[in-house]
XYZ file of C-alpha atoms in Angstrom:
685
model
C -20.537 23.379 -24.540
C -16.879 22.810 -23.654
C -15.818 19.600 -25.506
C -12.587 17.811 -24.555
C -9.575 18.379 -26.791
C -7.657 15.320 -28.087
C -3.987 14.636 -27.610
C -2.246 11.445 -28.692
C -0.278 9.347 -26.239
C 2.150 6.528 -26.859
C 0.633 3.090 -27.404
C 2.092 0.489 -25.076
C 1.727 -3.260 -25.482
C 0.722 -4.861 -22.196
C -0.601 -8.250 -23.413
C 2.291 -10.446 -22.292
C 1.682 -12.708 -19.322
C 3.871 -14.852 -17.137
C 3.131 -18.179 -15.539
C 0.539 -18.269 -12.762
C -0.854 -14.898 -13.809
C 2.310 -12.775 -13.668
C 3.586 -10.778 -16.623
C 6.652 -11.827 -18.563
C 9.521 -10.045 -16.744
C 11.550 -9.973 -19.968
C 8.841 -8.220 -22.005
C 10.085 -4.805 -23.159
C 6.997 -2.830 -22.171
C 7.192 0.670 -20.744
C 6.080 -0.549 -17.329
C 8.577 -3.429 -17.186
C 11.403 -1.089 -18.202
C 10.481 1.253 -15.347
C 10.476 -1.630 -12.865
C 13.854 -2.829 -14.170
C 15.249 0.689 -13.768
C 13.826 0.785 -10.245
C 15.555 -2.514 -9.386
C 18.887 -1.270 -10.764
C 18.580 2.001 -8.819
C 17.835 0.066 -5.640
C 21.111 -1.828 -6.030
C 23.072 1.369 -6.653
C 21.525 3.012 -3.590
C 22.418 -0.018 -1.465
C 26.033 0.112 -2.691
C 26.300 3.853 -2.028
C 24.786 3.457 1.442
C 27.303 0.759 2.331
C 30.176 2.919 1.100
C 28.932 5.853 3.149
C 28.589 3.750 6.279
C 32.097 2.376 5.824
C 33.495 5.877 5.287
C 31.752 7.177 8.402
C 33.110 4.296 10.482
C 36.603 4.975 9.117
C 36.226 8.665 9.954
C 35.393 7.786 13.547
C 38.315 5.391 13.876
C 40.993 7.391 12.053
C 43.360 9.661 14.027
C 45.632 10.815 11.191
C 44.673 14.297 10.003
C 45.376 13.614 6.281
C 43.373 10.384 6.358
C 40.429 12.146 7.962
C 40.490 14.905 5.324
C 40.585 12.314 2.533
C 37.687 10.402 4.084
C 35.642 13.616 4.412
C 36.216 14.298 0.717
C 35.120 10.780 -0.272
C 32.112 11.089 2.015
C 30.995 14.265 0.259
C 31.199 12.449 -3.101
C 29.140 9.525 -1.777
C 26.490 11.849 -0.346
C 26.301 13.635 -3.678
C 25.850 10.302 -5.488
C 23.077 9.322 -3.066
C 21.241 12.571 -3.716
C 21.482 12.048 -7.477
C 20.197 8.476 -7.150
C 17.308 9.703 -5.026
C 16.405 12.238 -7.731
C 16.518 9.485 -10.371
C 14.143 7.380 -8.260
C 11.815 10.368 -7.945
C 11.878 10.620 -11.720
C 10.599 7.042 -11.953
C 7.847 7.791 -9.431
C 6.567 10.697 -11.551
C 6.818 8.814 -14.889
C 3.049 8.981 -15.184
C 2.853 8.809 -18.969
C 3.727 5.109 -19.097
C 0.803 4.170 -16.860
C -1.926 6.291 -18.502
C -4.590 5.022 -20.878
C -3.440 4.491 -24.461
C -6.583 6.211 -25.781
C -6.533 9.807 -27.010
C -7.260 12.127 -24.119
C -6.925 15.691 -22.894
C -6.909 15.245 -19.143
C -4.339 15.833 -16.426
C -2.364 12.615 -15.794
C -3.025 10.731 -12.563
C -0.241 9.472 -10.295
C 0.234 5.700 -9.828
C 2.401 3.988 -7.205
C 5.340 1.879 -8.308
C 5.585 -1.725 -7.114
C 8.038 -2.529 -4.341
C 10.963 -4.649 -5.517
C 12.188 -7.710 -3.642
C 14.930 -10.337 -3.687
C 14.480 -14.048 -4.370
C 13.575 -16.220 -1.386
C 14.313 -19.944 -1.147
C 11.728 -21.647 1.051
C 12.752 -25.212 0.232
C 15.483 -26.009 2.778
C 13.825 -24.350 5.767
C 10.348 -25.743 5.088
C 11.647 -29.241 4.424
C 13.591 -29.233 7.679
C 10.564 -27.977 9.576
C 8.257 -30.609 8.053
C 10.669 -33.350 9.099
C 11.380 -31.926 12.548
C 7.953 -30.590 13.529
C 5.483 -32.743 11.615
C 7.618 -35.963 11.500
C 6.777 -36.459 7.838
C 8.877 -37.141 4.767
C 9.664 -33.647 3.527
C 10.311 -34.841 -0.033
C 6.599 -35.569 -0.363
C 6.049 -31.800 -0.236
C 8.536 -30.689 -2.912
C 5.758 -29.855 -5.383
C 3.881 -27.748 -2.813
C 7.041 -25.815 -1.915
C 7.764 -25.278 -5.616
C 4.197 -23.985 -6.132
C 4.680 -21.513 -3.273
C 7.954 -20.216 -4.740
C 6.423 -19.976 -8.239
C 3.496 -18.018 -6.838
C 5.853 -15.584 -5.110
C 7.881 -15.164 -8.290
C 4.716 -14.432 -10.303
C 3.695 -11.793 -7.742
C 6.804 -9.795 -8.620
C 5.332 -9.049 -12.072
C 1.524 -9.059 -11.735
C -0.628 -8.186 -14.739
C -2.242 -4.760 -14.554
C -5.850 -5.971 -14.223
C -8.155 -7.778 -11.809
C -6.284 -11.032 -12.459
C -3.098 -9.414 -11.153
C -4.909 -8.172 -8.035
C -6.338 -11.647 -7.441
C -2.853 -13.105 -7.832
C -1.428 -10.823 -5.136
C -4.373 -11.400 -2.808
C -4.156 -15.173 -3.219
C -0.463 -15.058 -2.265
C -1.321 -12.841 0.722
C -3.885 -15.408 1.898
C -1.441 -18.223 1.200
C 1.076 -16.479 3.457
C -1.511 -16.731 6.235
C -1.523 -20.520 5.830
C 2.279 -20.614 5.627
C 2.583 -18.503 8.772
C 0.302 -20.849 10.699
C 2.066 -23.966 9.390
C 5.730 -23.017 9.568
C 6.348 -19.872 11.610
C 6.120 -20.426 15.389
C 5.629 -17.212 17.355
C 8.597 -17.956 19.622
C 11.427 -18.565 17.135
C 12.916 -17.312 13.890
C 12.878 -19.632 10.887
C 16.012 -18.297 9.196
C 14.259 -17.098 6.005
C 15.335 -13.539 5.183
C 12.796 -11.377 3.350
C 14.197 -8.277 1.641
C 12.027 -5.507 0.203
C 13.073 -2.127 -1.182
C 11.332 1.080 -0.164
C 9.406 2.272 -3.236
C 10.074 5.951 -2.446
C 13.669 5.956 -1.170
C 15.114 2.713 -2.570
C 16.473 1.747 0.874
C 16.326 -2.033 1.439
C 14.741 -3.552 4.537
C 15.365 -7.177 5.502
C 13.726 -9.238 8.216
C 13.270 -12.831 9.266
C 9.626 -11.976 9.763
C 6.812 -13.048 7.499
C 4.884 -9.913 8.423
C 7.253 -7.831 6.260
C 6.365 -10.084 3.323
C 2.630 -9.793 3.985
C 2.740 -6.016 4.420
C 4.773 -5.556 1.217
C 2.335 -7.695 -0.775
C -0.531 -5.562 0.538
C 1.332 -2.394 -0.483
C 1.854 -3.795 -3.987
C -1.849 -4.695 -4.162
C -2.739 -1.076 -3.451
C -0.088 0.100 -5.933
C -1.496 -2.213 -8.604
C -4.965 -0.759 -8.092
C -3.521 2.727 -8.713
C -1.953 1.507 -11.956
C -5.286 -0.007 -13.004
C -6.975 3.317 -12.247
C -4.536 5.340 -14.341
C -4.877 2.833 -17.190
C -8.662 3.306 -17.512
C -9.928 5.262 -20.499
C -11.173 8.496 -18.943
C -12.957 9.507 -22.158
C -15.789 7.048 -21.433
C -18.311 6.784 -18.608
C -17.311 3.177 -17.908
C -13.624 4.114 -17.863
C -14.184 6.897 -15.329
C -16.298 4.580 -13.160
C -13.500 1.996 -13.306
C -10.839 4.571 -12.409
C -12.854 5.886 -9.460
C -13.477 2.343 -8.206
C -9.788 1.405 -8.560
C -8.558 4.439 -6.602
C -11.112 3.846 -3.840
C -9.989 0.214 -3.610
C -6.351 1.328 -3.534
C -7.194 3.637 -0.640
C -8.935 0.729 1.090
C -5.954 -1.617 0.798
C -3.461 1.034 1.957
C -5.714 2.003 4.861
C -6.068 -1.677 5.839
C -2.273 -1.948 5.758
C -1.938 1.106 8.010
C -4.477 -0.167 10.544
C -3.426 -3.836 10.570
C 0.371 -3.658 10.559
C 2.055 -1.435 13.139
C 5.666 -0.220 13.435
C 6.484 -1.129 9.847
C 10.235 -0.809 9.166
C 9.880 0.759 5.717
C 9.168 4.472 5.228
C 6.719 3.909 2.375
C 4.621 1.762 4.749
C 4.863 4.023 7.805
C 1.503 5.176 9.223
C 2.194 8.822 8.336
C 3.128 7.999 4.741
C 0.214 5.595 4.284
C -2.199 8.250 5.560
C -0.932 10.632 2.869
C -1.137 7.951 0.171
C -4.738 7.197 1.154
C -5.547 10.924 0.836
C -3.862 11.002 -2.567
C -5.907 8.052 -3.856
C -9.181 9.566 -2.617
C -8.262 12.934 -4.157
C -7.686 11.278 -7.534
C -10.987 9.408 -7.164
C -12.720 12.749 -6.509
C -11.061 14.138 -9.625
C -12.647 11.355 -11.704
C -16.074 12.303 -10.251
C -15.594 15.831 -11.645
C -14.473 14.442 -15.006
C -17.518 12.143 -15.108
C -19.849 15.148 -14.695
C -17.996 17.098 -17.393
C -17.768 14.165 -19.837
C -21.027 14.854 -21.751
C -19.996 18.511 -22.061
C -20.716 21.456 -19.756
C -23.886 23.216 -20.843
C -23.751 27.008 -20.483
C -26.788 26.978 -18.198
C -27.102 28.635 -14.771
C -27.803 25.628 -12.554
C -25.397 23.359 -14.453
C -22.602 25.904 -13.971
C -23.384 26.130 -10.228
C -23.091 22.360 -9.929
C -19.831 22.138 -11.899
C -18.308 25.069 -9.987
C -18.936 23.398 -6.643
C -17.609 20.054 -7.940
C -14.418 21.792 -9.104
C -14.137 23.508 -5.719
C -14.431 20.094 -4.056
C -11.540 18.688 -6.096
C -9.435 21.774 -5.380
C -10.217 21.452 -1.671
C -9.141 17.789 -1.381
C -5.922 18.515 -3.277
C -5.258 21.490 -1.003
C -5.665 19.186 2.010
C -3.395 16.619 0.352
C -0.687 19.211 -0.274
C -0.908 20.356 3.356
C -0.474 16.744 4.518
C 2.505 16.264 2.183
C 4.134 19.375 3.610
C 4.167 18.041 7.166
C 7.146 16.280 8.756
C 8.180 13.479 8.525
C 6.371 12.907 5.215
C 7.808 16.069 3.658
C 11.349 14.640 3.778
C 10.440 11.449 1.914
C 7.520 12.187 -0.398
C 8.651 12.900 -3.974
C 8.802 16.658 -4.473
C 7.066 16.232 -7.823
C 4.058 14.603 -6.115
C 3.705 17.511 -3.700
C 4.032 19.885 -6.657
C 1.274 18.069 -8.563
C -1.034 18.320 -5.536
C -0.378 22.058 -5.291
C -0.818 22.571 -9.049
C -4.130 20.698 -9.093
C -5.400 22.570 -6.034
C -4.868 25.895 -7.842
C -6.091 24.538 -11.200
C -9.434 23.274 -9.917
C -9.835 26.317 -7.694
C -9.410 28.433 -10.835
C -12.008 26.354 -12.699
C -14.514 26.866 -9.874
C -14.122 30.653 -10.047
C -14.274 30.583 -13.860
C -17.599 28.725 -13.884
C -19.085 31.077 -11.272
C -17.908 34.043 -13.352
C -19.541 32.528 -16.434
C -22.917 32.048 -14.756
C -22.843 35.647 -13.447
C -21.720 37.342 -16.676
C -23.514 35.259 -19.304
C -26.899 34.955 -17.588
C -29.371 37.703 -16.736
C -32.712 37.441 -14.934
C -35.519 37.414 -17.470
C -39.294 37.483 -17.043
C -40.479 34.047 -15.927
C -37.107 33.075 -14.457
C -37.225 31.199 -11.168
C -35.738 33.982 -9.037
C -36.043 32.106 -5.738
C -34.153 29.090 -7.039
C -31.339 31.179 -8.499
C -31.134 33.249 -5.315
C -30.859 30.076 -3.226
C -28.146 28.610 -5.492
C -26.100 31.815 -5.486
C -26.296 32.139 -1.702
C -25.113 28.537 -1.327
C -21.985 29.275 -3.367
C -20.489 31.348 -0.545
C -20.323 31.058 3.224
C -20.933 34.822 3.149
C -21.711 37.244 0.341
C -19.156 39.958 -0.523
C -19.583 43.115 1.530
C -22.479 45.286 0.399
C -24.043 42.630 -1.838
C -27.109 40.421 -1.418
C -27.965 37.410 -3.631
C -31.251 38.699 -5.056
C -30.047 42.275 -5.587
C -26.933 41.011 -7.350
C -28.996 38.798 -9.646
C -31.282 41.683 -10.612
C -28.532 44.278 -11.102
C -26.660 43.513 -14.323
C -23.762 45.807 -13.405
C -23.251 44.107 -10.018
C -23.390 40.692 -11.705
C -20.772 41.710 -14.250
C -18.471 43.249 -11.628
C -18.745 40.207 -9.335
C -18.170 37.904 -12.303
C -15.029 39.814 -13.337
C -13.780 39.600 -9.737
C -14.132 35.841 -9.958
C -12.293 35.845 -13.288
C -9.436 37.844 -11.787
C -9.163 35.311 -8.955
C -9.349 32.448 -11.455
C -6.466 33.959 -13.432
C -4.443 34.329 -10.207
C -4.982 30.616 -9.455
C -4.056 29.682 -13.036
C -0.832 31.672 -12.766
C 0.028 29.864 -9.524
C -0.565 26.468 -11.129
C 1.630 27.357 -14.109
C 4.314 28.676 -11.757
C 4.159 25.442 -9.731
C 4.915 23.442 -12.878
C 7.784 25.733 -13.844
C 9.422 25.282 -10.428
C 9.515 21.474 -10.679
C 11.911 19.976 -13.213
C 10.007 16.686 -13.424
C 6.673 18.390 -14.132
C 8.193 20.564 -16.859
C 8.770 17.343 -18.813
C 5.051 16.403 -18.800
C 3.788 18.165 -21.925
C 0.162 17.098 -21.462
C -0.010 18.720 -18.018
C 1.381 21.999 -19.325
C -1.006 22.017 -22.270
C -4.113 21.445 -20.117
C -3.085 24.259 -17.744
C -2.266 26.593 -20.626
C -5.638 26.065 -22.349
C -7.556 26.706 -19.116
C -5.459 29.813 -18.380
C -5.989 31.251 -21.866
C -9.733 30.634 -21.655
C -10.037 32.638 -18.416
C -7.844 35.442 -19.765
C -9.894 35.630 -22.967
C -13.166 35.962 -21.084
C -11.714 38.620 -18.781
C -10.351 40.571 -21.762
C -13.799 40.578 -23.401
C -15.312 42.358 -20.375
C -12.332 44.332 -19.105
C -12.780 48.038 -18.306
C -10.301 50.765 -17.417
C -11.475 51.193 -13.824
C -11.503 47.480 -12.953
C -8.542 47.811 -10.606
C -10.549 50.223 -8.475
C -13.984 48.620 -8.688
C -13.291 44.876 -8.527
C -13.676 43.304 -5.103
C -11.965 40.385 -3.366
C -14.425 37.506 -3.735
C -14.725 34.763 -1.088
C -13.889 31.121 -1.770
C -16.579 28.934 -3.270
C -18.189 26.344 -0.997
C -17.390 22.845 -2.228
C -20.120 20.316 -2.852
C -20.259 16.995 -4.674
C -23.021 14.709 -5.833
C -20.884 11.637 -5.128
C -18.627 11.468 -2.078
C -15.722 9.095 -2.629
C -14.973 6.679 0.177
C -12.579 3.936 1.119
C -13.543 0.494 -0.227
C -12.384 -2.150 2.243
C -10.563 -5.085 0.558
C -12.765 -8.168 0.197
C -10.356 -11.018 0.853
C -13.273 -13.428 1.306
C -14.038 -13.157 -2.419
C -10.611 -14.570 -3.299
C -10.297 -18.353 -3.260
C -7.011 -19.622 -1.854
C -6.343 -23.300 -1.126
C -3.756 -24.202 1.477
C -0.832 -25.711 -0.429
C 0.131 -27.780 2.610
C -3.284 -29.106 3.585
C -1.882 -32.673 3.452
C -0.236 -31.880 6.797
C -3.695 -31.956 8.365
C -6.318 -29.541 9.716
C -4.800 -26.258 10.884
C -6.735 -26.411 14.139
C -4.323 -29.133 15.300
C -1.410 -29.387 12.870
C 0.082 -25.923 13.114
C 3.439 -24.403 14.034
C 2.341 -23.257 17.483
C 1.378 -26.757 18.634
C 3.654 -29.676 19.488
C 2.918 -33.366 19.686
C 4.662 -36.703 20.066
C 6.100 -38.513 17.035
C 3.525 -40.837 15.427
C 3.145 -44.094 17.422
C 2.078 -47.340 15.773
C -0.734 -49.135 17.601
C -1.334 -52.733 16.560
C -4.649 -54.102 17.795
C -7.659 -56.163 16.827
C -11.388 -55.691 17.221
C -12.524 -58.466 19.560
C -15.991 -59.652 18.566
C -16.447 -56.431 16.616
C -15.686 -54.247 19.645
C -12.825 -51.809 19.141
C -12.533 -51.047 22.843
C -12.877 -47.295 22.370
C -15.130 -44.685 20.828
C -14.298 -41.707 18.622
C -15.050 -38.015 18.980
C -14.384 -34.710 17.305
C -14.236 -33.734 13.681
C -11.119 -33.894 11.548
C -8.790 -35.138 12.937
C -10.609 -37.771 14.999
C -9.643 -38.469 18.629
C -9.698 -41.667 20.683
C -12.389 -41.421 23.376
C -13.709 -43.628 26.228
C -10.820 -46.076 25.921
C -11.244 -49.443 27.674
C -7.957 -49.832 29.636
C -7.975 -53.600 29.020
C -8.657 -53.607 25.290
C -5.925 -54.539 22.815
C -5.527 -50.943 21.597
C -4.925 -49.666 25.143
C -2.461 -52.468 25.859
C -0.645 -51.550 22.604
C -0.127 -47.971 23.843
C -3.224 -46.005 22.784
C -4.381 -43.224 25.118
C -7.534 -41.209 25.436
C -7.228 -37.951 23.504
C -4.826 -39.385 20.896
C -5.345 -38.076 17.360
C -5.613 -40.769 14.688
C -3.411 -39.813 11.744
C -3.489 -43.029 9.687
C -4.977 -46.531 9.589
C -3.195 -49.183 7.591
C -1.212 -46.422 5.846
C -4.446 -44.635 4.865
C -4.193 -40.943 5.844
C -7.005 -40.114 8.266
C -6.198 -36.554 9.265
C -9.078 -35.122 7.203
C -11.605 -37.973 7.783
C -14.718 -37.540 9.946
C -15.795 -39.798 12.841
C -18.167 -41.826 10.667
C -15.537 -42.289 7.947
C -12.867 -43.437 10.418
C -15.303 -45.802 12.139
C -16.343 -47.258 8.807
C -12.695 -47.776 7.881
C -11.896 -49.494 11.213
C -14.844 -51.852 10.990
C -13.973 -52.801 7.427
C -11.021 -54.838 8.726
C -13.232 -57.090 10.853
C -11.141 -59.008 13.351
C -7.913 -58.697 11.341
C -4.856 -57.025 12.847
C -5.059 -53.239 12.468
C -2.119 -50.820 12.431
C -3.187 -47.374 13.595
C -0.827 -44.401 13.943
C -1.633 -41.796 16.578
C -0.074 -38.638 18.013
C -0.532 -36.957 21.394
C -0.449 -33.197 21.926
C 2.282 -31.874 24.197
C 2.330 -28.807 26.399
C 3.520 -26.220 23.878
C 4.846 -23.814 26.516
C 7.336 -26.310 27.875
C 8.526 -27.879 24.660
C 8.978 -24.943 22.303
C 11.974 -22.648 22.171
C 11.617 -19.519 24.255
C 14.482 -17.553 22.759
C 15.266 -16.299 19.296
C 18.175 -14.457 17.702
C 17.680 -11.135 15.967
C 20.120 -9.182 13.835
C 20.251 -5.576 12.759
C 22.825 -3.992 10.514
C 23.245 -0.575 8.991
C 19.807 0.704 10.020
C 20.293 1.650 13.601
C 17.418 4.118 13.637
C 14.387 2.696 11.874
C 10.934 4.143 11.675
C 9.524 1.634 14.157
C 12.276 2.300 16.705
C 11.505 5.992 16.452
C 7.810 5.252 16.971
C 8.665 3.270 20.097
C 10.807 6.115 21.383
C 8.004 8.591 20.765
C 5.613 6.317 22.626
C 8.030 6.243 25.565
C 8.242 10.029 25.625
C 4.525 10.660 25.238
C 3.253 8.067 27.704
C 4.878 8.461 31.091
C 3.043 5.649 32.847
C 5.181 3.068 34.575
C 3.543 0.258 32.663
C 4.424 1.715 29.285
C 8.019 2.308 30.295
C 8.347 -1.234 31.516
C 7.059 -2.674 28.258
C 9.114 -0.369 26.069
C 12.390 -1.330 27.734
C 11.909 -4.906 26.586
C 11.544 -3.852 22.940
C 15.228 -3.406 22.287
C 14.867 -4.483 18.672
C 12.476 -3.442 15.958
C 8.973 -4.472 16.984
C 6.128 -4.506 14.529
C 3.277 -6.753 13.517
C -0.463 -7.016 13.589
C -2.470 -5.322 16.291
C -3.555 -8.696 17.603
C -0.186 -10.392 17.506
C 2.898 -8.164 17.769
C 6.197 -9.979 17.567
C 9.836 -9.124 18.075
C 11.874 -8.930 14.921
C 14.733 -6.995 13.401
C 15.115 -4.595 10.531
C 18.311 -5.449 8.727
C 20.269 -4.544 5.662
C 21.258 -8.050 4.600
C 24.654 -8.060 6.304
C 24.661 -9.933 9.654
C 26.056 -8.131 12.656
C 25.058 -9.092 16.165
C 24.504 -6.779 19.086
C 22.619 -3.573 18.592
C 21.832 -1.383 21.558
C 18.650 0.623 21.388
C 19.640 4.189 20.521
C 18.373 7.364 22.098
C 16.004 8.720 19.483
C 14.499 12.164 19.129
C 10.937 12.718 18.052
C 11.897 14.213 14.705
C 12.185 11.559 12.013
C 15.435 11.709 10.045
C 15.947 11.277 6.340
C 15.668 7.650 5.174
C 19.310 7.750 4.096
C 20.206 9.045 7.533
C 18.743 5.880 8.963
C 21.703 3.954 7.713
C 24.257 5.596 10.004
C 25.419 2.914 12.389
C 28.121 2.620 14.982
C 28.540 -1.047 14.106
C 30.838 -1.970 11.246
C 29.288 -2.857 7.917
C 32.118 -5.157 6.931
């Protein structure tokens, strides 16, 4: 049996909560300190980027030789500062110890994603103006609803690291759907600027587009799931189940983000980066499957060792695929080097474990009378896609010398993998600071070396063969868990405005008209139809309501100051008949042709980020697809275009500073560094 070895970790208090489900942002927990450091680094990166842009513009404009030399010198200093800030941000992204379980454990730390930081947003002025202008209602009646929306957004900046925090983020995401339908027409900008910082590069992205807000909240939901997964106690069966579930859900949210939102302006939410992050979450979920099998202890028994060896090979395989994906452009330029190093280290580590377990089953077990030879032969043959040259499964099992030699060959390969994993840690400064990782690798390496030493012979260098890789196999394939938004209850804060089917931002209607009429001999002079809101139907042109200005198709919004927008036909009819023959005041609205009455132009701004990811994607699309139709469409997308697959909208990626007039640049297929995105011909000041 190979029992786990204990190692103490720091205990972190995470029991402080903030209003509406968010954590207290002033609590001095390890996680809050990391987020505060991330926010401060984001501001420093923004300042350095602005200085570099200004220096580059000055270099282009200057003609004096001495001035140009001085500017070049300052520019080198700024670039050096940016590189140092980027390394500091990478250090935060690999600060895995803060997010791990507080229980004693001896397992390799898992990697969580940090939450994206954002700036405060004031909805009040814009929403109040829109309520008055578009809905013709007193905007001050909606102050509490607007305050609730802003409080909910503020709470989402510091969600608790549990299911309540996930529900908080999802409820805000669903609430944004209501807000988008109520207040964001597809043909105009509302003037609300959303700013989010890239979690990997610290570069800010600003847009007057609610889709940036929705995408960033989805990213943080996936990131929160990763933090929940790393927090689980991996020394218990329930903890490992919870970790595996959390990482699969994180993969589901990030994959949903990749498939739903296109041409995202932030590198951490680009399709290529999200694909890698999904692979990373599934790889970590597969790692928990291996740990779950090993949790009771690995019995030194033939078939158990076969199973564990193939599970270890599976984990090594997925990490090898992850490392290959991280090494591809453009992801390679932006993924933290320490993350790629961890993927490589784990690929070698679990590959080494697979060979060690195969070596153990070959060396420690011999065929005895009564042993199920056929079963062992079948298992051994399934370990390889082909047996080593000159060997057959049954002959190897029966020949103790062949078993020992093949086992030692596996041990030699295991030691080679262990040495590569240790070397990978030594080459990365950030990983050298993770003592737990080094200790786990060292113990595994020493165990393989000890077993090889016990069976080492002088002629091993001549007799040992090069063994093939072990075929991976798992009893539980991890898979993406699609986010279940339907399980989250979210009530529209602004439902008093009326049913969304009618009272939405993309529909226009006349101001409310007061209709004063009476029911003559109990006859209203019209019938009603529809659900909420109710419409006037079959109007008698000579009745008092028609003479007062009512029209067929009018929506009834109130009767005698009683709001009727959510009442059914029977309820409205009952209310009308309750007044008998008394004078009735009914307010109605009529829908207008939205195409003729709504604005058909909108202003977009872009500063300091002339080449964004989405612009590059558009340029690549232009190059790859040479059809006339594609070229015609692409020429119209002169600004950053991104959105949902069903409803793509024009918008702009900005850097907070307004500057009008950006011409679409000629972009090559190769994606530049995120800091290189901020080179702009337009002035920053």
